[in-house]
Short mmCIF file of C-alpha atoms and ligand atoms in Angstrom, two decimals:
data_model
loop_
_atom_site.label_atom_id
_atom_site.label_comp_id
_atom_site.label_asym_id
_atom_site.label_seq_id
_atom_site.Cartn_x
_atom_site.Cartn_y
_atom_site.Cartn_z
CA UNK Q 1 52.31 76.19 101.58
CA UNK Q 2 52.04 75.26 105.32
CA UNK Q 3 53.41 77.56 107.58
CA UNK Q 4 54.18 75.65 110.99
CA UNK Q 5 57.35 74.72 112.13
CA UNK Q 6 56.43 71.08 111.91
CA UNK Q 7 55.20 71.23 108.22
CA UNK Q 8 58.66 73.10 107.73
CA UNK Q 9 60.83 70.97 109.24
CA UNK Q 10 59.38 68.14 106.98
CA UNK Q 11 60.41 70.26 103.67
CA UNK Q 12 64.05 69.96 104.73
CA UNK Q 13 63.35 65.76 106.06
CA UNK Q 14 62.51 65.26 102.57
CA UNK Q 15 64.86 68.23 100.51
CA UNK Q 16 67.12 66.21 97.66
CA UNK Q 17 69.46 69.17 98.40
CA UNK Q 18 69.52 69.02 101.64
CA UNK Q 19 73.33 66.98 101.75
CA UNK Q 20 75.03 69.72 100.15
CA UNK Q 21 74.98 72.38 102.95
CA UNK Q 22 77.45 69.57 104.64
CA UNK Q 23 79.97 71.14 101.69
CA UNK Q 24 79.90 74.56 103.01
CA UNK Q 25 81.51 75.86 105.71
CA UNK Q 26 79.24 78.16 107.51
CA UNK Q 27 79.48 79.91 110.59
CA UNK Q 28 77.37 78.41 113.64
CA UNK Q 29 74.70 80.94 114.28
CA UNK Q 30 74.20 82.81 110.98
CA UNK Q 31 71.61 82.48 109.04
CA UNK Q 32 73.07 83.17 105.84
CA UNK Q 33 71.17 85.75 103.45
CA UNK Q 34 73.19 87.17 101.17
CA UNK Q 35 74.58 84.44 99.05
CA UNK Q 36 73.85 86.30 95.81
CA UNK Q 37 75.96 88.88 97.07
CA UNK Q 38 78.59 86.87 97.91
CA UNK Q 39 78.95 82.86 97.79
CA UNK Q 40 79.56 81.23 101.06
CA UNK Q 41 83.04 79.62 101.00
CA UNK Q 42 82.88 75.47 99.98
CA UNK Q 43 84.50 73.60 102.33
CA UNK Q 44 86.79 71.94 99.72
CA UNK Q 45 87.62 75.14 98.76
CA UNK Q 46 90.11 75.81 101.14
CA UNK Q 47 92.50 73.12 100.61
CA UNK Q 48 91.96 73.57 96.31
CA UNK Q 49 93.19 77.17 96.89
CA UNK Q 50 96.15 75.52 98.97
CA UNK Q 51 97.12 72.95 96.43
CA UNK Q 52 97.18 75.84 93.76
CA UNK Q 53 99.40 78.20 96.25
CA UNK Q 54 101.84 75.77 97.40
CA UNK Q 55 101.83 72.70 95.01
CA UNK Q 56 101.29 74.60 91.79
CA UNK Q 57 102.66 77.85 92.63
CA UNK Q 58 105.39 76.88 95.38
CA UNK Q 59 106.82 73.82 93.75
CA UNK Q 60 105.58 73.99 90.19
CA UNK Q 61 106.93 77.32 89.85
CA UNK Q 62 106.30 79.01 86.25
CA UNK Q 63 106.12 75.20 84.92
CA UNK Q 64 102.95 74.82 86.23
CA UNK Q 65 101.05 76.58 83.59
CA UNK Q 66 102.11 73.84 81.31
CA UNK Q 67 102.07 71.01 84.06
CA UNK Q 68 99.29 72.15 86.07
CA UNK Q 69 97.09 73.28 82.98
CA UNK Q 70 97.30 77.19 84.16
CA UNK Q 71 96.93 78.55 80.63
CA UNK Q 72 93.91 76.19 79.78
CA UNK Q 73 92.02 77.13 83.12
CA UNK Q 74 89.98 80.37 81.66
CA UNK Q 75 88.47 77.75 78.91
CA UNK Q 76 88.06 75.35 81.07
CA UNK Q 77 86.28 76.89 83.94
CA UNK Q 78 84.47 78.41 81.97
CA UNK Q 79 83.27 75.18 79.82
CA UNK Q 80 82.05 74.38 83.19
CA UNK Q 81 79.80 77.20 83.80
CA UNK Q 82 78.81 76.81 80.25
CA UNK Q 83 76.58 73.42 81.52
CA UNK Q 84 74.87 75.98 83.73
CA UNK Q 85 74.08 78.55 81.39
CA UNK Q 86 72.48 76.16 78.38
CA UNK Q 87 75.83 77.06 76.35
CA UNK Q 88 78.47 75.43 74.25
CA UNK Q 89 81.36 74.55 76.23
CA UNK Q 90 83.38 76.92 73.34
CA UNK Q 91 81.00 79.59 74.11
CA UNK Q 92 82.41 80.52 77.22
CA UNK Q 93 85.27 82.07 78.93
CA UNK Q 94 86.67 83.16 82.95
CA UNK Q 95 88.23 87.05 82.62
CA UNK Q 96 88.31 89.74 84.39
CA UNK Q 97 85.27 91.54 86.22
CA UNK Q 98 81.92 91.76 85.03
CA UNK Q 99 82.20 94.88 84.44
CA UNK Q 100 85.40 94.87 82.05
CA UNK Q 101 83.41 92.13 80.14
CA UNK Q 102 80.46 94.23 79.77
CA UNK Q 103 82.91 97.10 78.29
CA UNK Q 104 84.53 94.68 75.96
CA UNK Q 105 81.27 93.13 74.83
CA UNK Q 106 79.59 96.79 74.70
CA UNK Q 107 82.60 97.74 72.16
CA UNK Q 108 82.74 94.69 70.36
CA UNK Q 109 78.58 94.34 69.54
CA UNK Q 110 78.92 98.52 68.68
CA UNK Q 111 81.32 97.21 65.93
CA UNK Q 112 79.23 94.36 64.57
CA UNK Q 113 75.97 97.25 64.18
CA UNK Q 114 77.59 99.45 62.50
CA UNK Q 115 75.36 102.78 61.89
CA UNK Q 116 73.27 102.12 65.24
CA UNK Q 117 74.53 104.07 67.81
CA UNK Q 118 72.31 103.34 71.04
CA UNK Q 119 72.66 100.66 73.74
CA UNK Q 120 69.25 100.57 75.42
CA UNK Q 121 68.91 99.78 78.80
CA UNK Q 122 66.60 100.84 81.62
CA UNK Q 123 66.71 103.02 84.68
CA UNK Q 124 67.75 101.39 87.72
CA UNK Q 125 69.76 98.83 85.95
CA UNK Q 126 72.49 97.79 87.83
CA UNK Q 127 75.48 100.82 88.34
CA UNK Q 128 78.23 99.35 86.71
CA UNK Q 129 76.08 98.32 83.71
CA UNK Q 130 74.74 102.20 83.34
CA UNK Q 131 78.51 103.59 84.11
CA UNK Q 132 79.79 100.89 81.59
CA UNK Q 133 77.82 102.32 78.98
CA UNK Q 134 78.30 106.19 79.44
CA UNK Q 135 81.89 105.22 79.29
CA UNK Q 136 81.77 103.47 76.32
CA UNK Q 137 79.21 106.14 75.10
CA UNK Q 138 82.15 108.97 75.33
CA UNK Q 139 84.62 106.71 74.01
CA UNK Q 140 82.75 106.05 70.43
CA UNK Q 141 81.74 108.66 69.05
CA UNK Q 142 78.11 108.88 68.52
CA UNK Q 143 77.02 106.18 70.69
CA UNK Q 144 74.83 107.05 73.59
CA UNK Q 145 73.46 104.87 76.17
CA UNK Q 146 68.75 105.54 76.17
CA UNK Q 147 67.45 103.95 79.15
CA UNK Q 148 63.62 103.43 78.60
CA UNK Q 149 61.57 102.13 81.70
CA UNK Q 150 61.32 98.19 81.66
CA UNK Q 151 57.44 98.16 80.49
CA UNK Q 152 58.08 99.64 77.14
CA UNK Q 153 61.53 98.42 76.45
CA UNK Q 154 60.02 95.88 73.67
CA UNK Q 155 58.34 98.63 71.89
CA UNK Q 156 61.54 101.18 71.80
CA UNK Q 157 63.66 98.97 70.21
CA UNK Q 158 64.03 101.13 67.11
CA UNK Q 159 66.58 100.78 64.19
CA UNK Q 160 69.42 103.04 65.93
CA UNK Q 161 69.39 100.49 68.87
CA UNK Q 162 72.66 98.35 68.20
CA UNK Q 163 72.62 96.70 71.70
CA UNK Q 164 69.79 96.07 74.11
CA UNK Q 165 72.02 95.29 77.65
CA UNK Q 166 69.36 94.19 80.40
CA UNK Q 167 70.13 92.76 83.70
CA UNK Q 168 68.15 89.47 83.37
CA UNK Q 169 67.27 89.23 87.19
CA UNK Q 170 66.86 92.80 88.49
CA UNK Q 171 69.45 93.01 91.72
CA UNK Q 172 66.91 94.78 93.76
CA UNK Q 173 63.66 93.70 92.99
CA UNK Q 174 64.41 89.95 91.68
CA UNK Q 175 62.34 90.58 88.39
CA UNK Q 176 63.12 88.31 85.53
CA UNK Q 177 62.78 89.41 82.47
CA UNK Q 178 61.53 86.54 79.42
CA UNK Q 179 64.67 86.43 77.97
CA UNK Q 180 63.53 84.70 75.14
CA UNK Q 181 60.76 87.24 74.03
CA UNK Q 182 63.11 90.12 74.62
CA UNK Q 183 66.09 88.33 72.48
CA UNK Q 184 63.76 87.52 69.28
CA UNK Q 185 62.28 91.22 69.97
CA UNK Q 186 65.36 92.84 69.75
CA UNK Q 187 66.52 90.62 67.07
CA UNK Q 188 63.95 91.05 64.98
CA UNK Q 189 65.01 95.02 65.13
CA UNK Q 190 68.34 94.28 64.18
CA UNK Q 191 69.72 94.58 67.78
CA UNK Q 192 72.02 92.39 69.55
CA UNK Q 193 71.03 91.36 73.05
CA UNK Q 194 73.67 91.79 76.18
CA UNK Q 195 72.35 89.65 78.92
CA UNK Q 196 74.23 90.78 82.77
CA UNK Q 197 72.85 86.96 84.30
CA UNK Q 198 75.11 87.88 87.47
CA UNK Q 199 71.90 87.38 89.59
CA UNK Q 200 70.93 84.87 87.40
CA UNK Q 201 73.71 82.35 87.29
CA UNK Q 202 73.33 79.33 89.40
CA UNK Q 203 69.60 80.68 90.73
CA UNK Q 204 67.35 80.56 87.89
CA UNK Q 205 67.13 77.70 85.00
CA UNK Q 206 69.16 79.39 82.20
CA UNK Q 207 69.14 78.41 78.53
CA UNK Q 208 71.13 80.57 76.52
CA UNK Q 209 71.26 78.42 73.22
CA UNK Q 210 67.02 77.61 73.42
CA UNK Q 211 66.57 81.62 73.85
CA UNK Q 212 69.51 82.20 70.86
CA UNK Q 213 71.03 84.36 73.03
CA UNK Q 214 74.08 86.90 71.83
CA UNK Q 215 75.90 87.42 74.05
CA UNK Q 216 76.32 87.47 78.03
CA UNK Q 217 78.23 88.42 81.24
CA UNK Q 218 78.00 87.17 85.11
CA UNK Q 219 79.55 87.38 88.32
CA UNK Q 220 81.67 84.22 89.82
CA UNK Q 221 81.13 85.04 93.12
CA UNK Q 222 77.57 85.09 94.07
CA UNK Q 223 75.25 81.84 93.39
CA UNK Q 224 78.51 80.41 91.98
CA UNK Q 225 80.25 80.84 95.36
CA UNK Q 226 83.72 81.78 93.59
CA UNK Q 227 84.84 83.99 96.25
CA UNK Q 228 85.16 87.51 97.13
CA UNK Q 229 86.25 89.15 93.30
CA UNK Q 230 86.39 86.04 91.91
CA UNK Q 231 86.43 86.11 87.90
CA UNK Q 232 83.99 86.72 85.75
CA UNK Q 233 82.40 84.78 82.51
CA UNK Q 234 81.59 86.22 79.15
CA UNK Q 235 79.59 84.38 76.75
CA UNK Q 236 79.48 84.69 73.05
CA UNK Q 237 77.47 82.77 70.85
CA UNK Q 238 79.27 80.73 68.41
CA UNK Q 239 78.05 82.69 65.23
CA UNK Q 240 79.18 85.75 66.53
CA UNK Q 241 82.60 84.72 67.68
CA UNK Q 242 84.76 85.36 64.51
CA UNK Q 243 83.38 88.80 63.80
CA UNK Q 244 83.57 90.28 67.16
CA UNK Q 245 86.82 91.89 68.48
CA UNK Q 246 87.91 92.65 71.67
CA UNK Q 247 88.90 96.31 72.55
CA UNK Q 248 90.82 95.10 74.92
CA UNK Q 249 93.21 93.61 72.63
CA UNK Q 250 96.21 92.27 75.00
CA UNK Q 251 98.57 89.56 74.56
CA UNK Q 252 96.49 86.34 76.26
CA UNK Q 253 93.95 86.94 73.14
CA UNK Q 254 96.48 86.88 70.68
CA UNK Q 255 96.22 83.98 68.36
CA UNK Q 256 99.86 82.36 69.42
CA UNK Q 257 100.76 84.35 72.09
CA UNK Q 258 104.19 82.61 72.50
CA UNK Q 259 105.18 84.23 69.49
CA UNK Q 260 106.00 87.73 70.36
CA UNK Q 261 104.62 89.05 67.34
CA UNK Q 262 104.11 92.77 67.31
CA UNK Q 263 100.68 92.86 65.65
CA UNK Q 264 97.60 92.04 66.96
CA UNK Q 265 96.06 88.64 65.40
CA UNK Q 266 92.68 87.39 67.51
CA UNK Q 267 92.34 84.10 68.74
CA UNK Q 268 89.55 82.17 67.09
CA UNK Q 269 86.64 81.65 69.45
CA UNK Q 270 86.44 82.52 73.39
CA UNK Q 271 90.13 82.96 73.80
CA UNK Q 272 90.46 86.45 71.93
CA UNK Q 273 88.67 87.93 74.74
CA UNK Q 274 90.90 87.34 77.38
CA UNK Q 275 93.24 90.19 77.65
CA UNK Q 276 95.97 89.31 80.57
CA UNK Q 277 97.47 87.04 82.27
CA UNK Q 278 94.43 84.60 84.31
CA UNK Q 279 94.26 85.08 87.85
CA UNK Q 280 94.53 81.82 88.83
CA UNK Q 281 94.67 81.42 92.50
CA UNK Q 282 90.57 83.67 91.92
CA UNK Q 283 90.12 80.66 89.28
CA UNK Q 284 91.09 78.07 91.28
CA UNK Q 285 87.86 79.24 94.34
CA UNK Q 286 85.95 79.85 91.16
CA UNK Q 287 86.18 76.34 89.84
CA UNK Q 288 85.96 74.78 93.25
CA UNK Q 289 82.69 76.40 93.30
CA UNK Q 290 81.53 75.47 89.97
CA UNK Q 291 82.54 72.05 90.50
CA UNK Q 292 80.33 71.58 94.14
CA UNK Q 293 77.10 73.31 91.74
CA UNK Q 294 77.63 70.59 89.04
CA UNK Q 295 76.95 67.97 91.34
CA UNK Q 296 73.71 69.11 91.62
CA UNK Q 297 70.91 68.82 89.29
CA UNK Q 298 69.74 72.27 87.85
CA UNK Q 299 66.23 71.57 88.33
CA UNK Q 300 66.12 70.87 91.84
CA UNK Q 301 68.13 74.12 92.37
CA UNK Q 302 65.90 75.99 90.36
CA UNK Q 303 62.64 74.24 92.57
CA UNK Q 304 64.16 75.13 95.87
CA UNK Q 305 64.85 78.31 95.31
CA UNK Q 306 60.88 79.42 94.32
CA UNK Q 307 60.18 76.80 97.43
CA UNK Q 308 62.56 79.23 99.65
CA UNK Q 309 61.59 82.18 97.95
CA UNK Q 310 57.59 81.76 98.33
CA UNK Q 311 58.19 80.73 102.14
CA UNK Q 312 59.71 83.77 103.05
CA UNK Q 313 56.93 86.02 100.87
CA UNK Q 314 54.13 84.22 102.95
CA UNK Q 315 55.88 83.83 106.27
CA UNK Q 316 56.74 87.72 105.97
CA UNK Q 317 52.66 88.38 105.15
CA UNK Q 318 51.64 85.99 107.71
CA UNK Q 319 53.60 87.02 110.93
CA UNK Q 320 55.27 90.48 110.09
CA UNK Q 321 51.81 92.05 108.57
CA UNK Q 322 51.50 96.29 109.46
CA UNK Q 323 54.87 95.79 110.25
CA UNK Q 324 55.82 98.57 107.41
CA UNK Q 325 57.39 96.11 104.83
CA UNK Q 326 56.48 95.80 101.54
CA UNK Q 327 56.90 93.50 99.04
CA UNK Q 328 59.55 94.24 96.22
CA UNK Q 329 59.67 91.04 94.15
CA UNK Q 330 57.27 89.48 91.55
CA UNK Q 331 54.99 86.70 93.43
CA UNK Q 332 54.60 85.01 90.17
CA UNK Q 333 58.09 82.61 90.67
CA UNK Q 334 58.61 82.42 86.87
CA UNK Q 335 59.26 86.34 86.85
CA UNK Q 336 60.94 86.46 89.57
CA UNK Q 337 65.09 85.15 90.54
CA UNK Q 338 66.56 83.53 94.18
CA UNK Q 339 66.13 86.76 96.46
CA UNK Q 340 63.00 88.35 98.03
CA UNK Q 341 63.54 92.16 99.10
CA UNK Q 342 60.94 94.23 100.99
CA UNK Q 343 60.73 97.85 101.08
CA UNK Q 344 61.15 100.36 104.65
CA UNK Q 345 61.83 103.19 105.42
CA UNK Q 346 63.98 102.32 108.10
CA UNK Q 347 65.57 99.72 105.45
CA UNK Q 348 68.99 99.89 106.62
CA UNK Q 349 68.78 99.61 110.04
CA UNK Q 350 66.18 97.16 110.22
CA UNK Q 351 68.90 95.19 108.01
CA UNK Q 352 71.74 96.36 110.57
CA UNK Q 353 69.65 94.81 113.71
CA UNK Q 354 69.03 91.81 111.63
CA UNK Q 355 73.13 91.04 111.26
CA UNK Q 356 73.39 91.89 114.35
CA UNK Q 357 71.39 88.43 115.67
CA UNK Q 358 73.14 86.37 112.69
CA UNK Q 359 70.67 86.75 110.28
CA UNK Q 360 72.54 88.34 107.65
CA UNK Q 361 71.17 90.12 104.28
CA UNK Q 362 72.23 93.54 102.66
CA UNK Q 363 70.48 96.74 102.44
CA UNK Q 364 70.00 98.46 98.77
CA UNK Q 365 69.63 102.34 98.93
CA UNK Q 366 67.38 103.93 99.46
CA UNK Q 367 64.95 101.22 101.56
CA UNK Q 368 65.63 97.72 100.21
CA UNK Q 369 66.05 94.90 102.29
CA UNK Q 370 67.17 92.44 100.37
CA UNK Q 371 67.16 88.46 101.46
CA UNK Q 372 69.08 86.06 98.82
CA UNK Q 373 67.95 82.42 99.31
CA UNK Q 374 70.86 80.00 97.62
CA UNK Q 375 69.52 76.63 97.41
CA UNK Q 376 72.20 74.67 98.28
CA UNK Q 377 73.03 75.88 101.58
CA UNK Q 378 69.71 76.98 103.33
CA UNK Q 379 67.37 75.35 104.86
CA UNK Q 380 63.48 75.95 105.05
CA UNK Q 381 63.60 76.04 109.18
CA UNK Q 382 66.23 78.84 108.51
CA UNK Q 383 63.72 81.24 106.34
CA UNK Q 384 61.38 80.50 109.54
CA UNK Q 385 64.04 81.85 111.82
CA UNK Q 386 65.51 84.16 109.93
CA UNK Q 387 61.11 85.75 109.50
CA UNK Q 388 60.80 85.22 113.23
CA UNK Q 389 63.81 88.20 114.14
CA UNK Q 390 62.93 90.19 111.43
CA UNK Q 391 59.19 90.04 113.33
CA UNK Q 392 60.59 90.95 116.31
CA UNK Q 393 62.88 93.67 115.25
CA UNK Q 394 60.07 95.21 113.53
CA UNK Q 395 57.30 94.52 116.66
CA UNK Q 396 60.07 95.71 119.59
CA UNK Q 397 61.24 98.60 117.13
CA UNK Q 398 65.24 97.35 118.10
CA UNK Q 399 65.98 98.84 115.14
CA UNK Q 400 65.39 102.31 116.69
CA UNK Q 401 68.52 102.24 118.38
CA UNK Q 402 70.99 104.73 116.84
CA UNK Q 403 73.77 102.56 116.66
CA UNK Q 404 72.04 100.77 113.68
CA UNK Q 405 71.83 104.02 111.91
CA UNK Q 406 76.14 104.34 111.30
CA UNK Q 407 76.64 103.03 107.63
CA UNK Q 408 80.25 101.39 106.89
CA UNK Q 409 81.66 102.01 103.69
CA UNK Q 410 80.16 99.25 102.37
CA UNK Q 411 76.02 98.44 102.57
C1 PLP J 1 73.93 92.82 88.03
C2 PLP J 1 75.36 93.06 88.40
N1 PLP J 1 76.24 93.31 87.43
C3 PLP J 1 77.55 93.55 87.72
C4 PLP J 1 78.00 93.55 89.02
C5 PLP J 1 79.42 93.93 89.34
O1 PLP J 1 80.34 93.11 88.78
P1 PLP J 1 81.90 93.33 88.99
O2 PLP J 1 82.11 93.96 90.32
O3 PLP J 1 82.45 91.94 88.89
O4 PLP J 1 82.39 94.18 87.90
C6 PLP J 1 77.11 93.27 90.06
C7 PLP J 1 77.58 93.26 91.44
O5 PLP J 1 76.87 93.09 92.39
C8 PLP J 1 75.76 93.04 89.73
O6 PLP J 1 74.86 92.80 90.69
#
């Protein structure tokens, strides 16, 4: 790849994405790093949020779940994201946070493998996953949670493995993992696979039904630019549906829930694992979101991001070399998802200096700088600008300044 400004500036002349940063709002002078954190907001956003609040909700009143399709919007939305994940519009459903859906899924794939008792993950996975897990493990009896580095996963997948639960793009380093091989691996054993695509979702091509996925769980507000705790989606695959149950059995998976009953009766398909009522001002961002990403074409997405993502790699080895970074994330682009992160030992407030000039990423304990690069609102001149502080932080040694060294509650 050429690395001059003019050769740059001609990837975004002839970018086929290029039109859709027009449908985000961004600030004026920040370079915006950290949209698989958290989404920047769509500009139509704003005013679908609005209708929903004082249309739906201030007129509408409690009618509006009838009139204004409230109680449909979990299945709908999540139909949507379905397009993106290679899925069956039935296959999947908007609840609650990824990490309740990981519980519920964890609980309901224990009960379909009955006799195996371990879900099999590796060190490092993300928290919630690993804290997910030991919860569930000391709520069912007998089930522990074996975390086997990611090399030799394939080869531990033993008959007391019930679930294998793998972040598909690794949050800190970006590595992908072949979800197909893994899937007919574990299958093969006997295990069901639980796939966490929250850095996955909207950044890498995703075919659930060509890799016969199980079953699957991902944040709504990162690529997906849902919104600060927007929902999250669960997907099941359609064989599985009618023999998995929800432990989270509340009224909004009952099959009629309008009928009071006192016993629990599962809805067929997605809609048994809802649980409560829908948030649905946090759908409404969601599916404004979803709805700007399905105007774009997948593949394009998908070609950007290793475009954005292999710019920043060599700019950072050109111009910031015995600078003290290192490289985190796989060079190959099909092992790898839509953020670069570099090690340092001054990670965090190398990361703090950075924000501080607009150029804003997060830090991951204990050295990670981590850089998301979201396709649809970045441009290739902003990865140049965006290496050229990050060179000069490192060169001047800003980042020496104390003041970079207070940590806020969150990194
Ligand atoms: C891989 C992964 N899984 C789960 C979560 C957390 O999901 P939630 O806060 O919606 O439960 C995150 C958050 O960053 C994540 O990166």
């Amino acid at each position: 790849m050429a690395l001059d400004l003019t050769a740059i500036r001609a990837l975004d002349r002839s970018d086929v994405l290029a039109a859709f940063r027009e449908r985000f709002d961004l600030p004026t002078g920040v370079i915006y790093l950290d949209g698989n954190s958290l989404g920047a907001l769509p500009r139509q956003t704003a005013s679908r949020v609005a209708e929903a609040v004082t249309q739906q909700w201030g007129s509408g009143l409690i009618r509006s779940w009838n009139t204004a399709d409230w109680i449909n919007a979990p299945a709908r939305v999540g139909a949507k994201i379905a397009r993106i994940l290679g899925a069956l519009p039935q296959e999947v459903i908007v609840a609650d946070s990824t990490s309740v859906n990981l519980f519920k899924l964890l609980v309901a794939g224990l009960g379909e493998r009955p006799g195996r008792r371990v879900i099999l993950s590796e060190p490092g996975n993300f928290p919630t996953d690993l804290y997910v897990a030991q919860g569930v493990g000391r709520l069912v009896q007998g089930v522990e949670l074996r975390t086997v580095p990611r090399e030799s996963i394939e080869e531990c997948i033993d008959e007391d493995v019930a679930i294998l639960m793998l972040t598909h793009v690794h949050y800190k380093s970006g590595a992908r993992f072949d979800m197909a091989a893994l899937t007919r691996a574990a299958q093969a054993r006997g295990a069901l696979v639980l796939w966490d695509l929250s850095h996955s979702v909207g950044a890498v091509p995703l075919d659930l039904n060509g890799a016969n996925a199980d079953l699957a769980v991902g944040c709504g507000y990162k690529y997906l630019n849902g919104g600060p705790g927007a929902p999250s989606f669960l997907f099941v695959a359609e064989r599985h549906q009618a023999m998995l149950h929800s432990p989270l059995s509340g009224w909004m998976g009952h099959a009629a829930p309008f009928t009071f009953h006192d016993a629990f009766r599962p809805a067929e398909g997605m809609g048994r694992f809802l649980c409560g009522t829908p948030p649905i001002l946090g759908l409404a961002a969601l599916e404004s979101g979803v709805d700007v990403f399905l105007e774009a074409d997948m593949a394009a997405i998908a070609a950007k991001s290793q475009a954005l993502c292999s710019l920043m790699i060599e700019l950072v080895a050109a111009r910031c070399s015995g600078l003290g970074l290192r490289l985190a994330t796989p060079i190959d682009p099909e092992r790898r998802g839509s953020h670069v992160s570099f090690r340092h030992e001054h990670g965090y407030a190398i990361m703090q200096a950075l924000i501080e000039r607009g150029v804003i990423g997060d830090f991951r304990d204990p050295d990670i700088l981590r850089f998301g690069l979201t396709p649809l609102y970045l441009r290739y001149e902003d990865i140049w600008n965006a290496v050229a502080c990050l060179r000069d932080i490192l060169s001047e040694e800003t980042f020496r300044d104390e003041k970079y060294a207070l940590r806020a509650a969150v990194t």
